[in-house]
Amino acid sequence: MKIKNVEINGYAALAPMAGAADKAFREMCKSYGAAYTVSEMVSAKGVSMGDRKSASLMSVSDTEHPCAVQIFGTDPEIMANSAVEALAYKPDIIDINMGCPAPKIVKGGAGSALMKNPGLAGRIIKAVSESVDIPVTVKIRTGWDFDNINAVEMAMTAEENGAAAITVHGRTKEQMYAPGIDIETISKVKQSVGIPVIANGDIDSVQSAALMYEKTGCDLIMVGRGALGRPWIFSQINAYLSECRVLPDPPVTERMLVMLRHVEKICSYSGERVGLREARKHALWYTKGIRGAAGYRRQLSTIQTLDELRSIAFLIAAENQ
């Protein structure tokens, strides 16, 4: 598929998960065949104020392309200016977050709160689209709640104001991440617009990936929580959808080696002390479901050094030969 002039080869993209989809994780997923990656969401207001954290979130590596920097906010001018600032990091696409359900984001009127204000959403999309010469995309939910399902209206508004593609998470804001994906609404969005539609929500296996394509007619799928601790899910989806091959999960020894490689990447970007604090949650995700791993959870959640993590990883691998 193409998003304007940006060619995306593959079947599944990595979702922009705050606190999880950092540069190291995006690189790991890309190495396993993620077709496209999106940064953690970046505050446009933070960018405008010169916030160092906001700037660091926009950093992308050479191996990530095609990739997007995702921004959020409520002021069209500030959003446009932050998109221009993001160009310095050489993303292929600017993505606008209009789907985050986190209370602190919604309280400020951003994220999924914009589902209640299509007029303002349109002005933001138009301002950003006119400010940059790369494609602008938008990520939304199906609506605010079950009584206000307006993804089709939002998608049409996005297209009218210059969006080059739309991603739909198949839940309302009120659902947060509760079970139940509204595949029908994603399908309706696909039928209502001429731009590519990316489907997102509860894709955690090759079967759910294939079903999403079949039921929605979408142009691409986006994997979020299904990739946590499982970056190889992208190679599994690619093999299944392209060749009808079912790739098994890697053995525990390999999983531990992948985990170590991932954590070493995090530490290379953030330093060992800070990096290991960021890596603890990833270590727990990598060991989910492994026999005997529960006994190591406390140790993994308090790791202080890479050597300590290596020792735990080797013990888990030895116990699961």
PDB file of C-alpha atoms in Angstrom, residues 8-202:
ATOM      1  CA  ILE A   8       4.610   0.420   2.945  1.00  0.00           C
ATOM      2  CA  ASN A   9       5.594  -3.184   2.254  1.00  0.00           C
ATOM      3  CA  GLY A  10       4.164  -5.787   4.580  1.00  0.00           C
ATOM      4  CA  TYR A  11       0.993  -6.600   6.424  1.00  0.00           C
ATOM      5  CA  ALA A  12       1.252  -5.118   9.909  1.00  0.00           C
ATOM      6  CA  ALA A  13       2.367  -1.857  11.511  1.00  0.00           C
ATOM      7  CA  LEU A  14       3.390  -1.197  15.108  1.00  0.00           C
ATOM      8  CA  ALA A  15       0.984   0.996  17.075  1.00  0.00           C
ATOM      9  CA  PRO A  16       2.161   4.148  18.895  1.00  0.00           C
ATOM     10  CA  MET A  17       1.950   2.931  22.491  1.00  0.00           C
ATOM     11  CA  ALA A  18       2.911   5.527  25.089  1.00  0.00           C
ATOM     12  CA  GLY A  19       5.543   4.223  27.469  1.00  0.00           C
ATOM     13  CA  ALA A  20       6.198   1.127  25.366  1.00  0.00           C
ATOM     14  CA  ALA A  21       6.840   1.861  21.682  1.00  0.00           C
ATOM     15  CA  ASP A  22      10.103   3.698  22.170  1.00  0.00           C
ATOM     16  CA  LYS A  23      12.854   3.735  19.559  1.00  0.00           C
ATOM     17  CA  ALA A  24      14.444   0.509  20.827  1.00  0.00           C
ATOM     18  CA  PHE A  25      11.169  -1.422  20.679  1.00  0.00           C
ATOM     19  CA  ARG A  26      10.311   0.000  17.268  1.00  0.00           C
ATOM     20  CA  GLU A  27      13.690  -1.160  15.981  1.00  0.00           C
ATOM     21  CA  MET A  28      13.102  -4.635  17.395  1.00  0.00           C
ATOM     22  CA  CYS A  29       9.695  -4.894  15.721  1.00  0.00           C
ATOM     23  CA  LYS A  30      11.093  -3.571  12.455  1.00  0.00           C
ATOM     24  CA  SER A  31      13.773  -6.280  12.526  1.00  0.00           C
ATOM     25  CA  TYR A  32      10.969  -8.865  12.668  1.00  0.00           C
ATOM     26  CA  GLY A  33       9.083  -7.405   9.721  1.00  0.00           C
ATOM     27  CA  ALA A  34       6.916  -4.577  11.034  1.00  0.00           C
ATOM     28  CA  ALA A  35       5.938  -2.739   7.846  1.00  0.00           C
ATOM     29  CA  TYR A  36       5.628   0.673   9.470  1.00  0.00           C
ATOM     30  CA  THR A  37       6.213   2.174  12.908  1.00  0.00           C
ATOM     31  CA  VAL A  38       4.786   5.171  14.755  1.00  0.00           C
ATOM     32  CA  SER A  39       6.465   6.998  17.632  1.00  0.00           C
ATOM     33  CA  GLU A  40       5.037   7.398  21.087  1.00  0.00           C
ATOM     34  CA  MET A  41       2.715  10.395  21.123  1.00  0.00           C
ATOM     35  CA  VAL A  42       4.469  13.741  21.489  1.00  0.00           C
ATOM     36  CA  SER A  43       2.911  16.805  23.109  1.00  0.00           C
ATOM     37  CA  ALA A  44       2.712  19.651  20.605  1.00  0.00           C
ATOM     38  CA  LYS A  45       2.640  22.078  23.523  1.00  0.00           C
ATOM     39  CA  GLY A  46       5.773  20.457  24.937  1.00  0.00           C
ATOM     40  CA  VAL A  47       7.523  20.825  21.598  1.00  0.00           C
ATOM     41  CA  SER A  48       6.524  24.494  21.431  1.00  0.00           C
ATOM     42  CA  MET A  49       8.042  25.058  24.883  1.00  0.00           C
ATOM     43  CA  GLY A  50      11.315  23.332  24.012  1.00  0.00           C
ATOM     44  CA  ASP A  51      10.684  20.375  26.303  1.00  0.00           C
ATOM     45  CA  ARG A  52      13.634  17.964  26.047  1.00  0.00           C
ATOM     46  CA  LYS A  53      11.532  14.841  26.605  1.00  0.00           C
ATOM     47  CA  SER A  54       9.154  15.806  23.798  1.00  0.00           C
ATOM     48  CA  ALA A  55      12.109  16.320  21.501  1.00  0.00           C
ATOM     49  CA  SER A  56      13.639  12.954  22.414  1.00  0.00           C
ATOM     50  CA  LEU A  57      10.366  11.166  21.652  1.00  0.00           C
ATOM     51  CA  MET A  58      10.546  12.415  18.066  1.00  0.00           C
ATOM     52  CA  SER A  59      13.922  10.789  17.443  1.00  0.00           C
ATOM     53  CA  VAL A  60      13.773   8.017  14.853  1.00  0.00           C
ATOM     54  CA  SER A  61      16.567   5.770  13.628  1.00  0.00           C
ATOM     55  CA  ASP A  62      17.667   5.038  10.072  1.00  0.00           C
ATOM     56  CA  THR A  63      16.404   1.459  10.312  1.00  0.00           C
ATOM     57  CA  GLU A  64      12.824   2.462  11.145  1.00  0.00           C
ATOM     58  CA  HIS A  65      11.672   3.849   7.815  1.00  0.00           C
ATOM     59  CA  PRO A  66       8.928   4.128   6.828  1.00  0.00           C
ATOM     60  CA  CYS A  67       7.961   5.682  10.130  1.00  0.00           C
ATOM     61  CA  ALA A  68       5.808   8.418  11.598  1.00  0.00           C
ATOM     62  CA  VAL A  69       6.073  10.878  14.454  1.00  0.00           C
ATOM     63  CA  GLN A  70       2.765  11.165  16.301  1.00  0.00           C
ATOM     64  CA  ILE A  71       1.712  14.480  17.867  1.00  0.00           C
ATOM     65  CA  PHE A  72      -1.228  15.469  20.041  1.00  0.00           C
ATOM     66  CA  GLY A  73      -2.791  18.723  21.127  1.00  0.00           C
ATOM     67  CA  THR A  74      -5.770  21.022  20.673  1.00  0.00           C
ATOM     68  CA  ASP A  75      -4.435  24.223  19.140  1.00  0.00           C
ATOM     69  CA  PRO A  76      -4.218  24.093  15.316  1.00  0.00           C
ATOM     70  CA  GLU A  77      -1.347  26.578  15.126  1.00  0.00           C
ATOM     71  CA  ILE A  78       0.712  24.893  17.835  1.00  0.00           C
ATOM     72  CA  MET A  79       0.040  21.504  16.244  1.00  0.00           C
ATOM     73  CA  ALA A  80       1.174  22.812  12.850  1.00  0.00           C
ATOM     74  CA  ASN A  81       4.333  24.308  14.326  1.00  0.00           C
ATOM     75  CA  SER A  82       5.189  21.085  16.157  1.00  0.00           C
ATOM     76  CA  ALA A  83       4.751  19.134  12.917  1.00  0.00           C
ATOM     77  CA  VAL A  84       7.279  21.455  11.276  1.00  0.00           C
ATOM     78  CA  GLU A  85       9.652  20.904  14.218  1.00  0.00           C
ATOM     79  CA  ALA A  86       9.248  17.141  13.812  1.00  0.00           C
ATOM     80  CA  LEU A  87      10.574  17.322  10.254  1.00  0.00           C
ATOM     81  CA  ALA A  88      14.071  17.795  11.663  1.00  0.00           C
ATOM     82  CA  TYR A  89      13.945  14.143  12.764  1.00  0.00           C
ATOM     83  CA  LYS A  90      13.156  12.988   9.213  1.00  0.00           C
ATOM     84  CA  PRO A  91       9.946  11.007   9.682  1.00  0.00           C
ATOM     85  CA  ASP A  92       8.121   9.870   6.557  1.00  0.00           C
ATOM     86  CA  ILE A  93       4.707  10.760   7.979  1.00  0.00           C
ATOM     87  CA  ILE A  94       3.168  12.963  10.672  1.00  0.00           C
ATOM     88  CA  ASP A  95       0.401  11.197  12.596  1.00  0.00           C
ATOM     89  CA  ILE A  96      -2.170  13.058  14.707  1.00  0.00           C
ATOM     90  CA  ASN A  97      -3.476  11.355  17.843  1.00  0.00           C
ATOM     91  CA  MET A  98      -7.240  11.696  18.197  1.00  0.00           C
ATOM     92  CA  GLY A  99      -7.773   8.382  19.927  1.00  0.00           C
ATOM     93  CA  CYS A 100      -5.840   8.275  23.222  1.00  0.00           C
ATOM     94  CA  PRO A 101      -8.310   7.586  26.083  1.00  0.00           C
ATOM     95  CA  ALA A 102      -5.920   8.416  28.952  1.00  0.00           C
ATOM     96  CA  PRO A 103      -7.689  10.707  31.470  1.00  0.00           C
ATOM     97  CA  LYS A 104      -4.877  13.278  31.603  1.00  0.00           C
ATOM     98  CA  ILE A 105      -4.928  13.618  27.792  1.00  0.00           C
ATOM     99  CA  VAL A 106      -8.716  13.709  27.495  1.00  0.00           C
ATOM    100  CA  LYS A 107      -9.041  16.199  30.347  1.00  0.00           C
ATOM    101  CA  GLY A 108      -7.055  18.696  28.290  1.00  0.00           C
ATOM    102  CA  GLY A 109      -9.355  18.209  25.306  1.00  0.00           C
ATOM    103  CA  ALA A 110      -6.829  16.217  23.251  1.00  0.00           C
ATOM    104  CA  GLY A 111      -6.704  12.574  22.160  1.00  0.00           C
ATOM    105  CA  SER A 112     -10.103  10.910  21.989  1.00  0.00           C
ATOM    106  CA  ALA A 113     -11.792  14.032  23.410  1.00  0.00           C
ATOM    107  CA  LEU A 114     -11.535  15.391  19.868  1.00  0.00           C
ATOM    108  CA  MET A 115     -14.014  12.701  18.811  1.00  0.00           C
ATOM    109  CA  LYS A 116     -16.592  14.992  20.451  1.00  0.00           C
ATOM    110  CA  ASN A 117     -15.444  18.008  18.457  1.00  0.00           C
ATOM    111  CA  PRO A 118     -15.143  17.125  14.746  1.00  0.00           C
ATOM    112  CA  GLY A 119     -15.003  20.813  13.825  1.00  0.00           C
ATOM    113  CA  LEU A 120     -11.867  21.452  15.848  1.00  0.00           C
ATOM    114  CA  ALA A 121     -10.444  18.102  14.708  1.00  0.00           C
ATOM    115  CA  GLY A 122     -10.864  19.210  11.105  1.00  0.00           C
ATOM    116  CA  ARG A 123      -9.128  22.525  11.723  1.00  0.00           C
ATOM    117  CA  ILE A 124      -6.192  20.767  13.377  1.00  0.00           C
ATOM    118  CA  ILE A 125      -5.826  18.307  10.510  1.00  0.00           C
ATOM    119  CA  LYS A 126      -6.027  21.094   7.933  1.00  0.00           C
ATOM    120  CA  ALA A 127      -3.432  23.227   9.735  1.00  0.00           C
ATOM    121  CA  VAL A 128      -0.984  20.341  10.080  1.00  0.00           C
ATOM    122  CA  SER A 129      -1.520  19.121   6.513  1.00  0.00           C
ATOM    123  CA  GLU A 130      -0.832  22.573   5.117  1.00  0.00           C
ATOM    124  CA  SER A 131       2.284  23.064   7.238  1.00  0.00           C
ATOM    125  CA  VAL A 132       4.350  20.097   6.041  1.00  0.00           C
ATOM    126  CA  ASP A 133       5.205  18.504   2.721  1.00  0.00           C
ATOM    127  CA  ILE A 134       4.969  14.898   3.941  1.00  0.00           C
ATOM    128  CA  PRO A 135       1.743  12.878   4.406  1.00  0.00           C
ATOM    129  CA  VAL A 136      -0.386  13.552   7.486  1.00  0.00           C
ATOM    130  CA  THR A 137      -2.456  10.740   8.985  1.00  0.00           C
ATOM    131  CA  VAL A 138      -4.944  10.569  11.866  1.00  0.00           C
ATOM    132  CA  LYS A 139      -5.592   7.898  14.510  1.00  0.00           C
ATOM    133  CA  ILE A 140      -9.108   7.783  15.975  1.00  0.00           C
ATOM    134  CA  ARG A 141     -11.447   5.502  17.892  1.00  0.00           C
ATOM    135  CA  THR A 142     -14.926   4.392  16.888  1.00  0.00           C
ATOM    136  CA  GLY A 143     -16.445   7.155  19.012  1.00  0.00           C
ATOM    137  CA  TRP A 144     -16.694   8.610  22.493  1.00  0.00           C
ATOM    138  CA  ASP A 145     -19.101   5.957  23.785  1.00  0.00           C
ATOM    139  CA  PHE A 146     -21.626   3.478  22.400  1.00  0.00           C
ATOM    140  CA  ASP A 147     -24.224   6.234  22.046  1.00  0.00           C
ATOM    141  CA  ASN A 148     -21.844   8.376  20.016  1.00  0.00           C
ATOM    142  CA  ILE A 149     -20.210   6.231  17.333  1.00  0.00           C
ATOM    143  CA  ASN A 150     -18.920   8.781  14.830  1.00  0.00           C
ATOM    144  CA  ALA A 151     -15.786   7.267  13.314  1.00  0.00           C
ATOM    145  CA  VAL A 152     -17.241   7.557   9.807  1.00  0.00           C
ATOM    146  CA  GLU A 153     -17.889  11.286  10.286  1.00  0.00           C
ATOM    147  CA  MET A 154     -14.409  11.783  11.730  1.00  0.00           C
ATOM    148  CA  ALA A 155     -12.772   9.850   8.889  1.00  0.00           C
ATOM    149  CA  MET A 156     -14.622  11.882   6.272  1.00  0.00           C
ATOM    150  CA  THR A 157     -13.652  15.093   8.073  1.00  0.00           C
ATOM    151  CA  ALA A 158     -10.032  13.942   8.138  1.00  0.00           C
ATOM    152  CA  GLU A 159     -10.031  13.205   4.418  1.00  0.00           C
ATOM    153  CA  GLU A 160     -11.701  16.539   3.572  1.00  0.00           C
ATOM    154  CA  ASN A 161      -9.021  18.400   5.512  1.00  0.00           C
ATOM    155  CA  GLY A 162      -6.015  16.748   3.945  1.00  0.00           C
ATOM    156  CA  ALA A 163      -5.375  13.510   5.826  1.00  0.00           C
ATOM    157  CA  ALA A 164      -3.631  10.911   3.684  1.00  0.00           C
ATOM    158  CA  ALA A 165      -4.765   7.895   5.752  1.00  0.00           C
ATOM    159  CA  ILE A 166      -6.837   7.096   8.822  1.00  0.00           C
ATOM    160  CA  THR A 167      -6.221   4.531  11.573  1.00  0.00           C
ATOM    161  CA  VAL A 168      -9.249   3.289  13.497  1.00  0.00           C
ATOM    162  CA  HIS A 169      -8.936   1.618  16.890  1.00  0.00           C
ATOM    163  CA  GLY A 170     -12.077  -0.482  17.132  1.00  0.00           C
ATOM    164  CA  ARG A 171     -13.147   0.709  20.580  1.00  0.00           C
ATOM    165  CA  THR A 172     -14.800   3.786  22.036  1.00  0.00           C
ATOM    166  CA  LYS A 173     -13.056   6.084  24.477  1.00  0.00           C
ATOM    167  CA  GLU A 174     -15.303   4.794  27.283  1.00  0.00           C
ATOM    168  CA  GLN A 175     -14.236   1.209  26.556  1.00  0.00           C
ATOM    169  CA  MET A 176     -10.582   2.102  27.068  1.00  0.00           C
ATOM    170  CA  TYR A 177      -9.082  -1.364  26.414  1.00  0.00           C
ATOM    171  CA  ALA A 178     -11.997  -3.522  27.566  1.00  0.00           C
ATOM    172  CA  PRO A 179     -12.815  -6.569  25.426  1.00  0.00           C
ATOM    173  CA  GLY A 180     -14.896  -6.163  22.328  1.00  0.00           C
ATOM    174  CA  ILE A 181     -13.741  -4.793  18.974  1.00  0.00           C
ATOM    175  CA  ASP A 182     -16.205  -3.014  16.666  1.00  0.00           C
ATOM    176  CA  ILE A 183     -15.135  -4.485  13.359  1.00  0.00           C
ATOM    177  CA  GLU A 184     -18.307  -3.291  11.639  1.00  0.00           C
ATOM    178  CA  THR A 185     -17.505   0.381  12.239  1.00  0.00           C
ATOM    179  CA  ILE A 186     -13.975  -0.053  10.896  1.00  0.00           C
ATOM    180  CA  SER A 187     -15.513  -1.617   7.792  1.00  0.00           C
ATOM    181  CA  LYS A 188     -17.901   1.322   7.414  1.00  0.00           C
ATOM    182  CA  VAL A 189     -14.996   3.754   7.638  1.00  0.00           C
ATOM    183  CA  LYS A 190     -13.215   1.861   4.883  1.00  0.00           C
ATOM    184  CA  GLN A 191     -16.310   2.108   2.692  1.00  0.00           C
ATOM    185  CA  SER A 192     -16.788   5.834   3.357  1.00  0.00           C
ATOM    186  CA  VAL A 193     -13.385   7.266   2.399  1.00  0.00           C
ATOM    187  CA  GLY A 194     -10.990   7.070  -0.506  1.00  0.00           C
ATOM    188  CA  ILE A 195      -7.814   7.224   1.565  1.00  0.00           C
ATOM    189  CA  PRO A 196      -6.150   4.120   3.084  1.00  0.00           C
ATOM    190  CA  VAL A 197      -7.654   2.784   6.302  1.00  0.00           C
ATOM    191  CA  ILE A 198      -5.523   1.061   8.945  1.00  0.00           C
ATOM    192  CA  ALA A 199      -7.345  -1.234  11.385  1.00  0.00           C
ATOM    193  CA  ASN A 200      -6.246  -1.513  15.015  1.00  0.00           C
ATOM    194  CA  GLY A 201      -7.449  -3.395  18.085  1.00  0.00           C
ATOM    195  CA  ASP A 202      -6.917  -6.842  19.657  1.00  0.00           C
TER     196      ASP A 202
END
